[in-house]
XYZ file of C-alpha atoms in Angstrom:
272
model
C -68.483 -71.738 113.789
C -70.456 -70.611 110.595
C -70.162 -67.017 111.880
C -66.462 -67.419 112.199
C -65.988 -68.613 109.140
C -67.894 -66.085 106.820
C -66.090 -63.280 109.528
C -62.810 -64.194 108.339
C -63.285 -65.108 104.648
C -64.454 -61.137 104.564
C -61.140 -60.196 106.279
C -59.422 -62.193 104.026
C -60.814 -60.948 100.769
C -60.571 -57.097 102.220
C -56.926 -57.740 102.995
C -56.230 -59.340 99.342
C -58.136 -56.311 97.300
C -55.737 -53.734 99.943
C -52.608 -55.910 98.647
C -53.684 -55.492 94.682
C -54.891 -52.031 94.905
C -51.012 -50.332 94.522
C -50.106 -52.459 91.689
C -52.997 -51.234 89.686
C -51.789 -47.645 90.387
C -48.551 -48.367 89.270
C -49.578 -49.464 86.023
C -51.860 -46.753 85.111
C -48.929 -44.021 85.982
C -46.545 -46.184 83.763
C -48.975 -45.644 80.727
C -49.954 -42.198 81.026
C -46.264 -40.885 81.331
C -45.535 -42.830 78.174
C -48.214 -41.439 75.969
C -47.156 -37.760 76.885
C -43.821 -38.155 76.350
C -44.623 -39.688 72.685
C -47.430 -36.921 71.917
C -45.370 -34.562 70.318
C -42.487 -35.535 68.025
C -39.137 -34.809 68.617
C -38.134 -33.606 65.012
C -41.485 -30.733 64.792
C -39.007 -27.267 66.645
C -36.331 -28.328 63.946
C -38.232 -28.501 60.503
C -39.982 -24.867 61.432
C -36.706 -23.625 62.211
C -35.463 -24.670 58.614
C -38.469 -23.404 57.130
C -37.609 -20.033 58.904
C -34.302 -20.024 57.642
C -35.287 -19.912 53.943
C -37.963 -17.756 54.078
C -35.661 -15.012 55.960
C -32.684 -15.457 53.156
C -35.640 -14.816 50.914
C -37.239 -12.029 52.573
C -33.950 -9.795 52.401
C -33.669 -10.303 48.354
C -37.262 -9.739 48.134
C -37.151 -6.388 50.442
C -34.154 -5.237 48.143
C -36.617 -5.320 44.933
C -39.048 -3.431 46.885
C -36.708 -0.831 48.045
C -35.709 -0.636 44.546
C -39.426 0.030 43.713
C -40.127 2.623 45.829
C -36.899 4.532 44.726
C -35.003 3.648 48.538
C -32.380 1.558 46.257
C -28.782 1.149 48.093
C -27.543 1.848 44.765
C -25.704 4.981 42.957
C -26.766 7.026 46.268
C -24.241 8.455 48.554
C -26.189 9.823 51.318
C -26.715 6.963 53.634
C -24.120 4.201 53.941
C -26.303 2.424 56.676
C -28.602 1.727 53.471
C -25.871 -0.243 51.875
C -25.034 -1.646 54.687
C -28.486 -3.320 55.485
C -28.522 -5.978 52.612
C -24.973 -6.928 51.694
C -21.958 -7.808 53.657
C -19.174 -5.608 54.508
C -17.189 -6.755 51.700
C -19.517 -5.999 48.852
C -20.966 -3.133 51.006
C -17.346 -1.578 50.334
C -17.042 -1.932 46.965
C -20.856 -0.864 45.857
C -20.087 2.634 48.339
C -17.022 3.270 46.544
C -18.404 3.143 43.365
C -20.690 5.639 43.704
C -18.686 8.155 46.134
C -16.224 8.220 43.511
C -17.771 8.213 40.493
C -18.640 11.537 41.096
C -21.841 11.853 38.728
C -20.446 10.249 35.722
C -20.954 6.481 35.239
C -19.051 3.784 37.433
C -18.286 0.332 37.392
C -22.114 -0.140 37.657
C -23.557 1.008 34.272
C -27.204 0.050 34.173
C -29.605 -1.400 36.909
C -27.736 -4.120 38.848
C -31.084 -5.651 39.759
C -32.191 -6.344 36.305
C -28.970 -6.158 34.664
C -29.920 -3.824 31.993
C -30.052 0.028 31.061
C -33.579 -0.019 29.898
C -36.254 -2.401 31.720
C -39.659 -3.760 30.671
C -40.216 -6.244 33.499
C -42.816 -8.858 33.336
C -43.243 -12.267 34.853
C -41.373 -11.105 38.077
C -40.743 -13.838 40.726
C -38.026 -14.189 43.628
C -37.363 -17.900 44.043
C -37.335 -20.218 47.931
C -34.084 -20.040 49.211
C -31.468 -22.921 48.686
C -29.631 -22.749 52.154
C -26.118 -25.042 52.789
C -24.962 -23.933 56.870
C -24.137 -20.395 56.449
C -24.636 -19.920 52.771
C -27.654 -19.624 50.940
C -28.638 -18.779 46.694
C -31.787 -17.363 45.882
C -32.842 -16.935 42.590
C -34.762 -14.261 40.748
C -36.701 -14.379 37.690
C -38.247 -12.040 34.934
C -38.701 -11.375 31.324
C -37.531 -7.975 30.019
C -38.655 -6.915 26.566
C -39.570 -10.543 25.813
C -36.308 -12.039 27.427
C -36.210 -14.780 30.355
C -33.495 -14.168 32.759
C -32.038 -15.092 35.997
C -30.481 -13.967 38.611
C -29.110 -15.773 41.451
C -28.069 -14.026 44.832
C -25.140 -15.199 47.082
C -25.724 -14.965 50.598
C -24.257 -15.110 54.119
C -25.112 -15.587 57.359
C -23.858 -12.259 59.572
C -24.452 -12.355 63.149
C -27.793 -14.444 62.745
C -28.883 -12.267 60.062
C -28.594 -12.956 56.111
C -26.779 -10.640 53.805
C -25.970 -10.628 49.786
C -22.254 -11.393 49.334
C -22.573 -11.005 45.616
C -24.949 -11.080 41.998
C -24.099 -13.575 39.354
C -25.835 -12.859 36.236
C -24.305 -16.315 34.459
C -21.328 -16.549 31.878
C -19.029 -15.315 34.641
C -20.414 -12.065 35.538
C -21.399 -10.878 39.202
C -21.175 -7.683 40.707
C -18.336 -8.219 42.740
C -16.259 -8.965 39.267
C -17.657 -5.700 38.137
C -17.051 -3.819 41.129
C -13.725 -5.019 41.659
C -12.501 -4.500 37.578
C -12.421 -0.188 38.809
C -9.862 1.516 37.650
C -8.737 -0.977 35.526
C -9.589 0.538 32.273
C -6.023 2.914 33.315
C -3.871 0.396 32.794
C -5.000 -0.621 29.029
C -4.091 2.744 27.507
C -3.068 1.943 24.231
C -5.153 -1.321 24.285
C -8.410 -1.571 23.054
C -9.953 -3.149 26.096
C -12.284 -2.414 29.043
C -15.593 -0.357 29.315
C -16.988 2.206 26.745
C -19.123 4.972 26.646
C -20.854 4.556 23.543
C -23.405 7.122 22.679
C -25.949 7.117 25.927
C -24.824 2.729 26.029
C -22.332 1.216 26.772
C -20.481 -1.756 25.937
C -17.156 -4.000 27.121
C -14.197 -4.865 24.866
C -12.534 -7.991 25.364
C -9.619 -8.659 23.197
C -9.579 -12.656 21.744
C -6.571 -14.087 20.068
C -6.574 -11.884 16.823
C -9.979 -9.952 17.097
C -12.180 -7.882 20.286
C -15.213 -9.475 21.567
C -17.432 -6.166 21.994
C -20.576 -6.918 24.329
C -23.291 -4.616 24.343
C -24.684 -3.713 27.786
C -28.587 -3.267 26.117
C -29.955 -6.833 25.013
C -27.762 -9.459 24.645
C -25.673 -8.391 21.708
C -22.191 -9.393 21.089
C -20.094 -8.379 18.014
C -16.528 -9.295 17.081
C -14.127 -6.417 15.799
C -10.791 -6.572 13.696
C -7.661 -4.035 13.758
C -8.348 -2.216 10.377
C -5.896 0.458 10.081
C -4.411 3.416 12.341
C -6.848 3.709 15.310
C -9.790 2.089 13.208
C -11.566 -1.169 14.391
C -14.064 -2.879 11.802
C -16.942 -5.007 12.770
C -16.919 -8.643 11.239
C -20.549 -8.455 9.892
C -20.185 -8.088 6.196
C -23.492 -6.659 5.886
C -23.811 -4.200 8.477
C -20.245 -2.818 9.167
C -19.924 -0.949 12.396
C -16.770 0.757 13.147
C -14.801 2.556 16.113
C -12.736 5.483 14.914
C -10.479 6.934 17.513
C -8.587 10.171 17.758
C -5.622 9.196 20.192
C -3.697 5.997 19.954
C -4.488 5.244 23.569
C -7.777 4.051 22.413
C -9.379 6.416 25.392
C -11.898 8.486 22.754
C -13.245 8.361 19.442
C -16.141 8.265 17.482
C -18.716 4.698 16.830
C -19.931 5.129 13.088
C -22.740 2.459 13.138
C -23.798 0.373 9.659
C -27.069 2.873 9.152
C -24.503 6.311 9.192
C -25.094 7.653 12.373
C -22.170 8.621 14.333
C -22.260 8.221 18.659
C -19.356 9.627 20.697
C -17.139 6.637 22.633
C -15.070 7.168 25.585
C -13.271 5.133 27.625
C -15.091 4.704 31.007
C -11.691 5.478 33.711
């Protein structure tokens, strides 16, 4: 009877670890499927992408400057359109090609370096900004000094086709390339108004005309100087001390001659 009885307590004790054995599987499966699904978070693919995003609307800016550099600018040639075509969109692409197919040699709508927004450049302190992207839009800023002046530059951009392109260049108070590009041909219709863009002596300079007197803004620096109506086809400069003066020879205001405070004489013409 012993023998019986310590026979089947071993077949019972088999037959209960047999019964336990597939729960314990169960629960180790359970766990491990857990922790790999939680090793790697969800939100990791998206933030590189954004990264990537910023640093490519940056790169094209930045490649534009070095093009610049290495005298491969888009600008003033008329050789390769494609080369125009690779930074900006379609729209500005159009207006910068035009420019300088039709200029033919003689100064456009852009007068000085539309990357630096001068005639004459000393450039120190260079530095193209991250990227500030919103959807399909994205403004990237650029800063320098040039001869001792901070500036900046911010660059519009789109999104083309999944690649970025600069829709336009505002230089502040107003100004951006597109403005410029698009104010062409202009100057024809202010014939007998002093207004537009001058040729002044190897500068130039833009006349705005303001209530009674002409806001003249000088394309070097950052100089601005108001004129008054003197007599004839004479405009006087309101500095008492240093009296500059445009003289012209037709009453369409189209040529003439800039006698500046110190007696030297430049030739002006009206840039068509």
């Amino acid at each position: 009877m012993k023998i019986r009885s310590l026979v089947l307590a071993m077949i019972l004790s088999v037959g209960v670890a047999a019964a336990c054995s597939p729960a314990a599987v169960n629960v180790n499966v359970n766990t491990n499927s857990n922790t790999n699904i939680n090793a790697e978070p969800a939100s990791t693919p998206i933030a590189a992408a954004g990264e990537a995003v910023d640093i490519a609307a940056q790169g094209v800016v930045t490649e534009l400057y070095k093009a610049h550099d290495s005298k491969k600018s888009p600008f003033f040639q008329t050789k390769d359109r494609a080369l125009v075509d690779k930074y900006f969109t379609k729209a500005l692409a159009d207006l910068i090609w035009k420019d300088a197919t039709t200029s033919k040699g003689e100064v456009g709508a852009l007068d000085g370096d539309p990357l630096y927004n001068a005639q004459d450049t000393e450039i120190k302190n260079f530095a193209v900004g991250r990227a500030d992207v919103k959807d399909d839009a994205a403004t990237v800023p650029v800063t320098f000094t040039n001869f001792g002046n901070k500036q900046t530059i911010n660059f519009r951009l789109k999104r083309v086709k999944d690649a970025w392109k600069i829709d336009d260049i505002d230089y502040g108070s107003g100004e951006t390339i597109v403005k410029w590009l698009k104010d062409t041909g202009s100057a024809s219709t202010t014939d007998g108004v002093f207004e537009g863009k001058y040729q002044v002596g190897d500068t130039t300079c833009t006349v705005t005309p303001v209530k009674m007197s002409y806001e003249v803004r000088w394309a070097k620096g950052k100089g601005v100087e108001m004129f008054f109506f003197k007599d004839g086809t004479t405009f006087e400069s309101a500095n008492e001390n240093e009296r500059n003066q445009f003289i012209f020879t037709d009453d369409s205001y189209n040529s003439g001659t800039f006698h500046r405070a110190d007696g030297k004489t430049l030739p002006v013409k009206r840039i068509k």
